[in-house]
């Protein structure tokens, strides 16, 4: 038996001291959890999931067992990080907030020696989100084959967990990165590679970005995705249109 955070009376979750150790499936690894990270999806999932499911997505830990169908070079004892589907009614035991987690092996990451468990636990969902947003939705050039002539991308919310990753990947892909955040985070985002930064609360910032890009901005990633951020991005993006993925759905009609 093991301890795990379980959705007991939705949306409330409780530490359960006698949860069965999650069973290994052929395409999964089982990990003894050392660190976990919180995501907005964790509490949002608790609001719409049934009682009895384990909670949490992102983790880092040590491989306890490897499934029979796993072809990745992951071995028992490896330090790994990544994500699983928390609050999963199909596999109620899959949540990361417990002593053990079971996760599909293919997208999990062997932790580099220069990262601690706590640092590595923050990567799973963020990397997937950034990868899908930049390289699937926006169809940007990948880091291994960067764009030859730099184009400009706006990353709204550059100091957020997703935003900090997005800035770095966009720079690795050869893009000119504009971003928004609070003034106290300007140094942070510039240190990550941002070429231009604006205070998202500045009433004229969106128009200034449109002017800076000569009404030619067509690539925008909204890492906050609320009505105010969507409205800001709509004012900054080219009047001729462009591509705008967000990490959450926003009410239509803005």
Coordinates of N, CA and C in Angstrom, one line a residue:
X1 N 0.8 -1.2 0.0 CA 0.0 0.0 0.0 C 0.9 1.3 0.0
X2 N 0.3 2.4 -0.4 CA 1.0 3.6 -0.4 C 0.1 4.8 -0.2
X3 N 0.7 6.0 0.0 CA -0.1 7.2 0.2 C -0.3 7.9 -1.1
X4 N -1.5 8.5 -1.2 CA -1.8 9.3 -2.5 C -2.8 10.3 -2.2
X5 N -2.8 11.4 -2.9 CA -3.9 12.4 -2.9 C -5.0 11.9 -3.8
X6 N -6.2 11.7 -3.3 CA -7.3 11.1 -4.0 C -8.5 12.1 -3.9
X7 N -9.2 12.2 -5.0 CA -10.5 13.0 -5.1 C -11.5 12.2 -4.3
X8 N -11.9 12.7 -3.2 CA -12.8 11.9 -2.3 C -14.3 12.4 -2.4
X9 N -14.4 13.7 -2.4 CA -15.7 14.4 -2.5 C -15.6 15.6 -3.4
X10 N -15.6 15.4 -4.7 CA -15.3 16.4 -5.7 C -16.0 17.7 -5.3
X11 N -15.2 18.8 -5.4 CA -13.9 19.0 -5.8 C -12.8 18.8 -4.7
X12 N -13.2 18.3 -3.6 CA -12.2 18.1 -2.5 C -11.4 16.8 -2.6
X13 N -10.1 16.9 -2.3 CA -9.2 15.8 -2.3 C -8.6 15.6 -1.0
X14 N -8.2 14.3 -0.7 CA -7.7 14.0 0.6 C -6.5 13.1 0.5
X15 N -5.6 13.2 1.5 CA -4.5 12.2 1.5 C -5.0 10.9 2.0
X16 N -4.9 9.9 1.2 CA -5.3 8.5 1.5 C -4.1 7.7 1.9
X17 N -4.0 7.1 3.1 CA -2.8 6.5 3.6 C -2.7 5.0 3.1
X18 N -3.7 4.4 2.5 CA -3.7 3.0 2.2 C -4.1 2.8 0.7
X19 N -3.7 3.6 -0.2 CA -4.0 3.4 -1.6 C -3.1 2.3 -2.1
X20 N -3.7 1.3 -2.9 CA -2.9 0.3 -3.5 C -1.8 0.9 -4.4
X21 N -0.6 0.3 -4.4 CA 0.5 0.7 -5.3 C 0.0 0.5 -6.8
X22 N 0.0 1.6 -7.6 CA -0.6 1.5 -9.0 C 0.1 0.3 -9.8
X23 N -0.7 -0.5 -10.4 CA -0.2 -1.6 -11.2 C 0.5 -1.1 -12.5
X24 N 1.5 -1.8 -12.8 CA 2.3 -1.5 -14.1 C 1.5 -2.1 -15.3
X25 N 1.4 -1.3 -16.3 CA 0.9 -1.7 -17.6 C 2.0 -1.9 -18.6
X26 N 1.8 -2.6 -19.7 CA 3.0 -3.0 -20.6 C 3.7 -1.8 -21.1
X27 N 3.0 -0.7 -21.4 CA 3.7 0.5 -22.1 C 4.0 1.6 -21.1
X28 N 4.0 1.3 -19.8 CA 4.3 2.3 -18.8 C 5.5 2.0 -18.0
X29 N 5.9 3.0 -17.2 CA 6.9 2.9 -16.1 C 6.2 3.2 -14.8
X30 N 6.7 2.6 -13.7 CA 6.2 3.0 -12.4 C 7.4 3.7 -11.7
X31 N 7.1 4.8 -11.1 CA 8.1 5.7 -10.5 C 7.9 5.9 -9.1
X32 N 8.9 5.8 -8.2 CA 8.8 6.3 -6.9 C 9.0 7.8 -6.8
X33 N 7.9 8.5 -6.5 CA 7.9 10.0 -6.6 C 8.8 10.6 -5.5
X34 N 9.6 11.6 -6.0 CA 10.4 12.4 -5.1 C 9.9 13.8 -5.0
X35 N 9.5 14.4 -6.1 CA 9.0 15.8 -6.2 C 7.8 15.8 -7.1
X36 N 6.9 16.8 -6.9 CA 5.8 17.0 -7.8 C 5.6 18.5 -8.0
X37 N 4.9 18.9 -9.0 CA 4.6 20.3 -9.3 C 3.1 20.5 -9.6
X38 N 2.7 21.7 -9.3 CA 1.2 22.0 -9.4 C 1.0 22.7 -10.8
X39 N -0.2 22.4 -11.4 CA -0.6 23.1 -12.6 C -2.1 23.5 -12.4
X40 N -2.5 24.5 -13.1 CA -3.9 24.9 -13.0 C -4.8 23.7 -13.4
X41 N -4.4 22.9 -14.3 CA -5.2 21.7 -14.7 C -5.5 20.8 -13.5
X42 N -4.7 20.8 -12.5 CA -4.9 19.9 -11.3 C -6.2 20.3 -10.6
X43 N -6.3 21.6 -10.3 CA -7.5 21.9 -9.5 C -8.8 22.0 -10.5
X44 N -8.5 22.3 -11.7 CA -9.6 22.3 -12.7 C -10.2 20.9 -12.9
X45 N -9.3 19.9 -13.0 CA -9.7 18.6 -13.1 C -10.5 18.1 -11.9
X46 N -10.2 18.6 -10.8 CA -10.9 18.1 -9.5 C -12.3 18.6 -9.6
X47 N -12.6 19.6 -10.3 CA -14.0 20.1 -10.4 C -14.9 19.3 -11.3
X48 N -14.3 18.5 -12.2 CA -15.1 17.8 -13.2 C -14.9 16.3 -13.2
X49 N -14.2 15.8 -12.2 CA -13.9 14.3 -12.2 C -14.6 13.6 -11.1
X50 N -14.8 12.3 -11.3 CA -15.5 11.5 -10.3 C -14.6 11.2 -9.1
X51 N -15.3 10.9 -8.0 CA -14.6 10.5 -6.8 C -13.8 9.2 -7.0
X52 N -12.7 9.1 -6.3 CA -11.9 7.9 -6.4 C -10.7 7.9 -7.3
X53 N -10.5 9.0 -8.0 CA -9.3 9.1 -8.9 C -8.2 9.8 -8.2
X54 N -7.0 9.4 -8.5 CA -5.8 10.0 -8.0 C -5.5 11.3 -8.7
X55 N -4.9 12.3 -8.0 CA -4.8 13.7 -8.5 C -3.3 13.9 -8.9
X56 N -3.1 14.8 -9.8 CA -1.8 15.4 -10.1 C -1.2 14.9 -11.5
X57 N -0.5 15.8 -12.1 CA 0.1 15.4 -13.4 C 1.7 15.4 -13.4
X58 N 2.3 16.4 -12.9 CA 3.8 16.5 -13.0 C 4.5 15.9 -11.9
X59 N 5.6 15.3 -12.2 CA 6.4 14.6 -11.1 C 7.9 14.5 -11.5
X60 N 8.7 14.1 -10.6 CA 10.1 13.6 -10.8 C 10.4 12.6 -9.8
X61 N 11.1 11.5 -10.1 CA 11.4 10.5 -9.2 C 12.3 9.4 -9.8
X62 N 12.3 8.3 -9.2 CA 13.2 7.2 -9.5 C 12.4 6.0 -10.0
X63 N 12.8 5.4 -11.2 CA 12.1 4.3 -11.8 C 12.1 3.1 -10.9
X64 N 10.9 2.6 -10.6 CA 10.7 1.4 -9.8 C 10.6 0.1 -10.6
X65 N 9.8 0.2 -11.7 CA 9.6 -0.9 -12.6 C 9.4 -0.4 -14.0
X66 N 9.7 -1.2 -15.0 CA 9.5 -0.9 -16.4 C 8.6 -1.9 -17.1
X67 N 7.6 -1.4 -17.8 CA 6.7 -2.3 -18.5 C 7.3 -3.2 -19.6
X68 N 6.7 -4.3 -19.8 CA 7.2 -5.3 -20.8 C 7.3 -4.8 -22.2
X69 N 6.5 -3.8 -22.6 CA 6.4 -3.4 -24.0 C 7.2 -2.0 -24.2
X70 N 7.9 -1.6 -23.1 CA 8.6 -0.3 -23.2 C 9.9 -0.5 -24.0
X71 N 10.1 0.3 -25.1 CA 11.2 0.3 -25.9 C 12.2 1.4 -25.7
X72 N 11.8 2.4 -25.0 CA 12.7 3.5 -24.6 C 13.8 3.0 -23.7
X73 N 15.0 3.6 -23.8 CA 16.2 3.2 -23.0 C 16.0 3.7 -21.5
X74 N 15.0 3.3 -20.9 CA 14.7 3.7 -19.5 C 14.9 2.4 -18.6
X75 N 15.7 2.5 -17.5 CA 15.9 1.4 -16.7 C 15.5 1.6 -15.3
X76 N 15.3 0.5 -14.6 CA 15.0 0.6 -13.1 C 16.2 1.4 -12.4
X77 N 15.8 2.3 -11.6 CA 16.8 3.1 -10.9 C 17.1 4.5 -11.6
X78 N 16.7 4.7 -12.8 CA 16.9 5.9 -13.5 C 16.2 7.1 -12.8
X79 N 16.7 8.3 -12.9 CA 16.0 9.5 -12.5 C 15.2 10.0 -13.6
X80 N 13.9 10.1 -13.5 CA 13.1 10.5 -14.6 C 12.1 11.6 -14.1
X81 N 11.5 12.3 -15.1 CA 10.5 13.3 -14.8 C 9.5 13.3 -16.0
X82 N 8.4 13.9 -15.9 CA 7.4 14.0 -16.9 C 6.0 14.2 -16.4
X83 N 5.0 13.7 -17.0 CA 3.7 13.9 -16.6 C 2.8 12.7 -16.9
X84 N 1.7 12.6 -16.2 CA 0.7 11.6 -16.4 C -0.6 12.3 -16.4
X85 N -1.7 11.6 -16.7 CA -3.0 12.1 -16.7 C -3.7 12.0 -15.3
X86 N -3.7 13.0 -14.5 CA -4.3 13.0 -13.2 C -5.8 13.0 -13.3
X87 N -6.5 12.6 -12.3 CA -8.0 12.6 -12.3 C -8.5 11.9 -13.5
X88 N -7.9 10.7 -13.8 CA -8.2 9.9 -15.0 C -9.2 8.8 -14.6
X89 N -10.5 8.9 -15.0 CA -11.5 7.9 -14.7 C -11.2 6.5 -15.4
X90 N -10.4 6.5 -16.5 CA -10.1 5.3 -17.2 C -9.0 4.5 -16.4
X91 N -8.1 5.2 -15.8 CA -7.1 4.6 -14.9 C -7.0 5.5 -13.7
X92 N -7.9 5.2 -12.7 CA -8.0 6.1 -11.5 C -6.7 6.2 -10.7
X93 N -5.8 5.2 -10.9 CA -4.6 5.2 -10.0 C -3.5 6.0 -10.6
X94 N -3.7 6.7 -11.8 CA -2.6 7.3 -12.5 C -2.1 8.6 -12.0
X95 N -2.7 9.2 -11.0 CA -2.3 10.6 -10.6 C -0.9 10.6 -10.0
X96 N -0.2 11.8 -10.1 CA 1.2 11.9 -9.7 C 1.4 12.3 -8.3
X97 N 0.3 12.7 -7.6 CA 0.5 13.2 -6.2 C 0.3 12.0 -5.2
X98 N 1.4 11.2 -5.2 CA 1.4 10.0 -4.3 C 2.8 9.5 -4.2
X99 N 3.0 8.4 -3.5 CA 4.3 7.9 -3.4 C 4.8 7.2 -4.6
X100 N 3.9 6.7 -5.5 CA 4.2 6.1 -6.7 C 3.3 6.7 -7.8
X101 N 3.8 6.7 -9.1 CA 3.1 7.1 -10.2 C 3.3 6.2 -11.4
X102 N 2.3 5.9 -12.1 CA 2.5 5.1 -13.4 C 2.2 6.0 -14.5
X103 N 3.2 6.0 -15.5 CA 3.1 6.9 -16.7 C 3.5 6.2 -17.9
X104 N 2.8 6.6 -19.0 CA 3.2 6.0 -20.3 C 4.7 6.4 -20.6
X105 N 5.5 5.4 -21.0 CA 7.0 5.6 -21.0 C 7.5 6.6 -22.1
X106 N 6.8 6.6 -23.2 CA 7.4 7.3 -24.4 C 7.7 8.8 -24.1
X107 N 6.8 9.5 -23.5 CA 7.1 11.0 -23.4 C 7.9 11.3 -22.1
X108 N 8.2 10.4 -21.3 CA 8.9 10.7 -20.0 C 10.4 11.0 -20.3
X109 N 11.0 11.7 -19.4 CA 12.4 12.3 -19.6 C 13.4 11.7 -18.6
X110 N 14.5 11.2 -19.0 CA 15.6 10.9 -18.1 C 16.2 12.2 -17.7
X111 N 16.3 12.5 -16.4 CA 16.7 13.8 -15.9 C 18.2 14.0 -16.1
X112 N 18.6 15.1 -16.7 CA 20.1 15.4 -16.8 C 20.7 15.6 -15.4
X113 N 22.0 15.3 -15.3 CA 22.6 15.4 -14.0 C 22.6 16.8 -13.4
X114 N 22.5 17.8 -14.2 CA 22.5 19.2 -13.7 C 21.2 19.7 -13.1
X115 N 20.1 18.9 -13.2 CA 18.8 19.3 -12.6 C 18.5 18.5 -11.4
X116 N 17.9 19.1 -10.4 CA 17.4 18.5 -9.2 C 16.1 17.9 -9.5
X117 N 15.6 17.0 -8.6 CA 14.2 16.5 -8.7 C 13.2 17.6 -8.7
X118 N 13.4 18.6 -7.8 CA 12.4 19.7 -7.7 C 12.4 20.5 -9.0
X119 N 13.5 20.8 -9.6 CA 13.5 21.5 -10.9 C 12.9 20.7 -12.0
X120 N 13.2 19.4 -12.1 CA 12.8 18.5 -13.1 C 11.2 18.3 -13.1
X121 N 10.7 18.3 -11.9 CA 9.2 18.1 -11.7 C 8.4 19.2 -12.4
X122 N 9.0 20.4 -12.7 CA 8.3 21.5 -13.3 C 8.1 21.4 -14.8
X123 N 8.8 20.4 -15.4 CA 8.9 20.4 -16.9 C 7.8 19.7 -17.6
X124 N 7.2 18.7 -17.1 CA 6.4 17.8 -17.9 C 5.3 18.4 -18.7
X125 N 4.3 18.9 -18.0 CA 3.1 19.5 -18.7 C 3.5 20.8 -19.5
X126 N 4.5 21.6 -18.9 CA 4.9 22.8 -19.6 C 5.6 22.5 -20.9
X127 N 6.4 21.5 -21.0 CA 7.1 21.1 -22.2 C 6.1 20.7 -23.3
X128 N 5.2 19.8 -22.9 CA 4.2 19.3 -23.8 C 3.3 20.5 -24.4
X129 N 2.9 21.4 -23.5 CA 2.1 22.6 -23.9 C 2.9 23.4 -24.8
X130 N 4.1 23.8 -24.5 CA 4.9 24.6 -25.4 C 5.2 23.9 -26.8
X131 N 5.5 22.6 -26.7 CA 5.7 21.9 -28.0 C 4.5 21.9 -28.9
X132 N 3.3 21.7 -28.3 CA 2.1 21.7 -29.1 C 1.8 23.1 -29.6
X133 N 2.0 24.1 -28.8 CA 1.6 25.5 -29.2 C 2.5 26.0 -30.3
X134 N 3.9 25.9 -30.0 CA 4.8 26.5 -31.0 C 4.9 25.7 -32.3
X135 N 5.0 24.4 -32.1 CA 5.4 23.5 -33.3 C 4.2 22.8 -34.0
X136 N 3.1 22.7 -33.3 CA 1.9 22.2 -34.0 C 1.0 23.3 -34.4
X137 N 0.5 24.1 -33.4 CA -0.4 25.1 -33.7 C 0.2 26.3 -34.5
X138 N 1.3 26.8 -34.1 CA 1.9 27.9 -34.8 C 2.9 27.4 -36.0
X139 N 3.2 26.1 -36.0 CA 4.0 25.6 -37.1 C 5.3 26.3 -37.2
X140 N 5.9 26.6 -36.1 CA 7.2 27.3 -36.1 C 8.3 26.3 -36.4
X141 N 9.5 26.7 -36.8 CA 10.6 25.9 -37.1 C 11.1 25.3 -35.8
X142 N 11.5 24.0 -35.8 CA 12.0 23.3 -34.6 C 13.4 23.8 -34.3
X143 N 13.8 23.6 -33.0 CA 15.2 24.0 -32.6 C 16.3 23.3 -33.4
X144 N 16.0 22.0 -33.8 CA 17.1 21.3 -34.6 C 17.2 21.8 -36.0
X145 N 16.3 22.6 -36.5 CA 16.3 23.2 -37.8 C 15.8 24.6 -37.8
X146 N 16.5 25.5 -37.1 CA 15.9 26.8 -36.9 C 15.6 27.6 -38.1
X147 N 14.8 28.6 -38.0 CA 14.3 29.4 -39.1 C 15.5 30.2 -39.7
X148 N 15.7 30.3 -41.0 CA 16.8 31.0 -41.6 C 16.8 32.5 -41.4
X149 N 15.6 33.0 -41.7 CA 15.4 34.5 -41.5 C 14.4 34.7 -40.4
X150 N 14.9 35.3 -39.3 CA 14.0 35.4 -38.1 C 12.7 36.1 -38.3
X151 N 11.6 35.5 -37.8 CA 10.3 36.1 -37.7 C 10.0 36.4 -36.3
X152 N 9.0 37.2 -36.1 CA 8.7 37.7 -34.7 C 7.5 36.9 -34.2
X153 N 7.6 36.5 -32.9 CA 6.5 35.9 -32.2 C 6.3 36.6 -30.9
X154 N 5.0 36.8 -30.5 CA 4.6 37.4 -29.2 C 4.2 36.3 -28.3
X155 N 4.9 36.2 -27.1 CA 4.5 35.3 -26.1 C 3.9 36.1 -24.9
X156 N 2.6 36.1 -24.8 CA 1.9 36.8 -23.8 C 2.1 36.0 -22.5
X157 N 2.6 36.7 -21.4 CA 2.8 36.0 -20.1 C 4.1 35.4 -20.1
X158 N 5.2 36.1 -20.4 CA 6.5 35.5 -20.6 C 7.1 35.1 -19.3
X159 N 6.7 35.6 -18.1 CA 7.2 35.2 -16.8 C 6.5 34.0 -16.2
X160 N 5.4 33.5 -16.8 CA 4.7 32.3 -16.3 C 5.6 31.1 -16.5
X161 N 5.2 30.0 -15.9 CA 5.9 28.7 -16.1 C 6.0 28.3 -17.6
X162 N 4.8 28.4 -18.2 CA 4.8 28.1 -19.7 C 5.5 29.1 -20.5
X163 N 5.4 30.4 -20.1 CA 6.0 31.5 -20.9 C 7.5 31.4 -20.8
X164 N 8.1 31.1 -19.7 CA 9.6 31.0 -19.6 C 10.1 29.9 -20.5
X165 N 9.4 28.8 -20.6 CA 9.8 27.7 -21.5 C 9.7 28.2 -22.9
X166 N 8.5 28.8 -23.2 CA 8.2 29.2 -24.6 C 9.3 30.2 -25.1
X167 N 9.7 31.1 -24.3 CA 10.7 32.1 -24.8 C 12.0 31.4 -25.2
X168 N 12.4 30.4 -24.3 CA 13.7 29.7 -24.6 C 13.6 28.9 -25.9
X169 N 12.5 28.2 -26.0 CA 12.3 27.3 -27.2 C 12.2 28.2 -28.5
X170 N 11.5 29.3 -28.4 CA 11.4 30.2 -29.6 C 12.7 30.7 -30.0
X171 N 13.5 31.1 -29.0 CA 14.9 31.6 -29.3 C 15.7 30.5 -29.9
X172 N 15.6 29.3 -29.4 CA 16.4 28.1 -30.0 C 16.0 27.9 -31.4
X173 N 14.7 28.2 -31.7 CA 14.2 28.0 -33.1 C 14.5 29.2 -34.0
X174 N 15.2 30.2 -33.5 CA 15.7 31.3 -34.3 C 14.8 32.5 -34.4
X175 N 13.7 32.6 -33.6 CA 12.7 33.7 -33.7 C 13.1 34.9 -32.9
X176 N 12.6 36.0 -33.3 CA 12.6 37.2 -32.5 C 11.4 37.2 -31.5
X177 N 11.7 37.3 -30.2 CA 10.6 37.1 -29.2 C 10.3 38.4 -28.6
X178 N 9.0 38.7 -28.6 CA 8.4 39.8 -27.9 C 7.5 39.2 -26.8
X179 N 7.5 39.9 -25.6 CA 6.7 39.2 -24.5 C 6.1 40.3 -23.6
X180 N 5.3 39.9 -22.7 CA 4.6 40.7 -21.7 C 4.8 40.1 -20.3
X181 N 4.9 41.0 -19.3 CA 4.9 40.5 -17.9 C 4.8 41.7 -17.1
X182 N 4.9 41.6 -15.7 CA 5.0 42.7 -14.8 C 6.4 43.3 -14.9
X183 N 6.6 44.5 -14.6 CA 7.9 45.2 -14.6 C 9.0 44.5 -13.8
X184 N 8.6 43.9 -12.6 CA 9.6 43.2 -11.8 C 10.1 42.0 -12.4
X185 N 9.5 41.5 -13.5 CA 10.0 40.3 -14.2 C 10.7 40.6 -15.5
X186 N 10.9 41.9 -15.8 CA 11.5 42.3 -17.0 C 12.9 41.7 -17.2
X187 N 13.7 41.7 -16.1 CA 15.1 41.2 -16.1 C 15.1 39.7 -16.4
X188 N 14.1 39.0 -15.8 CA 14.0 37.5 -15.9 C 13.8 37.2 -17.4
X189 N 12.8 37.8 -18.0 CA 12.5 37.4 -19.4 C 13.6 37.8 -20.4
X190 N 14.2 39.0 -20.1 CA 15.3 39.4 -21.0 C 16.5 38.4 -20.8
X191 N 16.7 37.9 -19.6 CA 17.7 37.0 -19.4 C 17.5 35.6 -20.1
X192 N 16.2 35.3 -20.3 CA 15.9 34.1 -21.1 C 16.0 34.3 -22.6
X193 N 16.1 35.5 -23.0 CA 16.3 35.8 -24.5 C 15.3 36.7 -25.1
X194 N 14.3 37.2 -24.4 CA 13.3 38.1 -25.0 C 13.9 39.3 -25.6
X195 N 13.5 39.6 -26.8 CA 14.1 40.8 -27.5 C 13.4 42.1 -27.2
X196 N 12.1 42.0 -26.7 CA 11.4 43.2 -26.4 C 10.3 42.7 -25.3
X197 N 10.1 43.6 -24.3 CA 9.2 43.3 -23.3 C 8.3 44.5 -22.9
X198 N 7.0 44.2 -22.7 CA 6.1 45.3 -22.3 C 5.3 44.9 -21.0
X199 N 4.9 45.9 -20.3 CA 4.0 45.7 -19.1 C 2.6 45.4 -19.6
X200 N 2.1 44.2 -19.3 CA 0.8 43.8 -19.8 C -0.3 44.7 -19.3
X201 N 0.0 45.5 -18.2 CA -1.1 46.4 -17.6 C -1.0 47.8 -18.3
X202 N 0.0 48.0 -19.1 CA 0.1 49.3 -19.8 C -1.0 49.4 -20.9
X203 N -1.9 50.4 -20.8 CA -3.0 50.5 -21.7 C -2.6 50.6 -23.1
X204 N -1.4 51.1 -23.4 CA -1.0 51.3 -24.8 C 0.0 50.2 -25.3
X205 N 0.2 49.2 -24.5 CA 1.2 48.2 -24.8 C 0.9 47.4 -26.1
X206 N -0.4 47.0 -26.2 CA -0.7 46.2 -27.4 C -0.6 47.0 -28.7
X207 N -1.0 48.2 -28.6 CA -0.9 49.1 -29.8 C 0.6 49.3 -30.1
X208 N 1.4 49.5 -29.1 CA 2.9 49.7 -29.3 C 3.5 48.5 -29.9
X209 N 3.0 47.3 -29.6 CA 3.6 46.1 -30.2 C 3.2 46.0 -31.7
X210 N 1.9 46.4 -32.0 CA 1.5 46.4 -33.3 C 2.3 47.4 -34.1
X211 N 2.6 48.5 -33.5 CA 3.5 49.5 -34.2 C 4.9 49.0 -34.4
X212 N 5.4 48.4 -33.3 CA 6.8 47.8 -33.4 C 7.0 46.8 -34.5
X213 N 5.9 46.0 -34.7 CA 6.0 45.0 -35.7 C 5.4 45.5 -37.1
X214 N 5.1 46.8 -37.2 CA 4.6 47.3 -38.4 C 3.4 46.6 -38.9
X215 N 2.5 46.3 -38.0 CA 1.2 45.6 -38.3 C 1.5 44.3 -39.0
X216 N 2.6 43.6 -38.6 CA 3.0 42.4 -39.3 C 3.0 41.2 -38.4
X217 N 2.6 41.3 -37.2 CA 2.7 40.2 -36.2 C 1.6 39.1 -36.6
X218 N 2.1 37.9 -36.8 CA 1.1 36.8 -37.2 C 1.3 35.6 -36.3
X219 N 2.3 35.6 -35.4 CA 2.5 34.5 -34.5 C 2.3 35.0 -33.0
X220 N 1.3 34.4 -32.3 CA 1.0 34.8 -30.9 C 0.7 33.6 -30.1
X221 N 1.4 33.5 -29.0 CA 1.0 32.4 -28.0 C 0.6 33.1 -26.7
X222 N -0.6 32.8 -26.3 CA -1.2 33.4 -25.0 C -1.1 32.3 -23.9
X223 N -0.1 32.5 -23.0 CA 0.1 31.5 -22.0 C -0.8 31.7 -20.8
X224 N -1.6 32.8 -20.8 CA -2.5 33.1 -19.7 C -3.9 32.7 -20.0
X225 N -4.4 33.2 -21.2 CA -5.7 32.8 -21.8 C -6.9 33.1 -20.9
X226 N -7.0 34.4 -20.6 CA -8.2 34.9 -20.0 C -8.7 36.0 -21.0
X227 N -9.9 36.5 -20.7 CA -10.5 37.5 -21.6 C -9.6 38.7 -21.8
X228 N -8.9 39.2 -20.8 CA -8.1 40.4 -20.9 C -6.8 40.1 -21.8
X229 N -6.3 38.9 -21.6 CA -5.1 38.5 -22.4 C -5.4 38.3 -23.9
X230 N -6.6 37.7 -24.1 CA -7.0 37.5 -25.5 C -7.3 38.8 -26.2
X231 N -7.9 39.8 -25.4 CA -8.2 41.1 -26.0 C -6.9 41.8 -26.3
X232 N -5.9 41.7 -25.4 CA -4.6 42.3 -25.6 C -4.0 41.8 -26.9
X233 N -4.0 40.4 -27.1 CA -3.4 39.8 -28.2 C -4.1 40.2 -29.5
X234 N -5.4 40.4 -29.4 CA -6.2 40.8 -30.6 C -5.8 42.1 -31.1
X235 N -5.4 43.0 -30.2 CA -5.0 44.4 -30.5 C -3.5 44.4 -31.1
X236 N -2.7 43.4 -30.6 CA -1.3 43.4 -31.0 C -1.1 42.7 -32.4
X237 N -1.9 41.7 -32.6 CA -1.7 40.9 -33.8 C -2.0 41.7 -35.1
X238 N -1.5 41.3 -36.2 CA -1.7 42.1 -37.4 C -3.2 42.2 -37.7
X239 N -3.6 43.4 -38.2 CA -5.0 43.7 -38.6 C -5.4 42.8 -39.8
X240 N -4.4 42.1 -40.4 CA -4.7 41.2 -41.5 C -5.0 39.8 -41.0
X241 N -4.7 39.6 -39.7 CA -4.9 38.3 -39.1 C -3.6 37.6 -38.8
X242 N -3.7 36.4 -38.1 CA -2.6 35.6 -37.7 C -3.0 34.4 -37.0
X243 N -2.1 33.7 -36.4 CA -2.4 32.5 -35.6 C -2.3 32.8 -34.1
X244 N -3.3 32.3 -33.3 CA -3.3 32.6 -31.9 C -3.7 31.4 -31.1
X245 N -2.8 30.5 -30.7 CA -3.2 29.5 -29.7 C -3.1 30.0 -28.3
X246 N -4.0 29.5 -27.5 CA -4.0 29.8 -26.0 C -3.9 28.4 -25.3
X247 N -3.6 28.5 -24.0 CA -3.5 27.3 -23.2 C -4.8 26.9 -22.6
X248 N -5.8 27.8 -22.6 CA -7.2 27.5 -22.2 C -8.2 28.1 -23.2
X249 N -9.4 27.6 -23.2 CA -10.4 28.2 -24.0 C -10.8 29.6 -23.4
X250 N -11.1 30.5 -24.3 CA -11.6 31.9 -24.0 C -12.9 32.1 -24.6
X251 N -13.8 32.8 -23.9 CA -15.1 33.1 -24.5 C -15.0 33.8 -25.8
X252 N -15.9 33.3 -26.8 CA -15.9 33.8 -28.1 C -16.5 35.2 -28.1
X253 N -16.2 36.0 -29.2 CA -16.8 37.3 -29.4 C -16.0 38.4 -28.9
X254 N -14.7 38.2 -28.5 CA -13.9 39.3 -28.0 C -13.4 40.1 -29.2

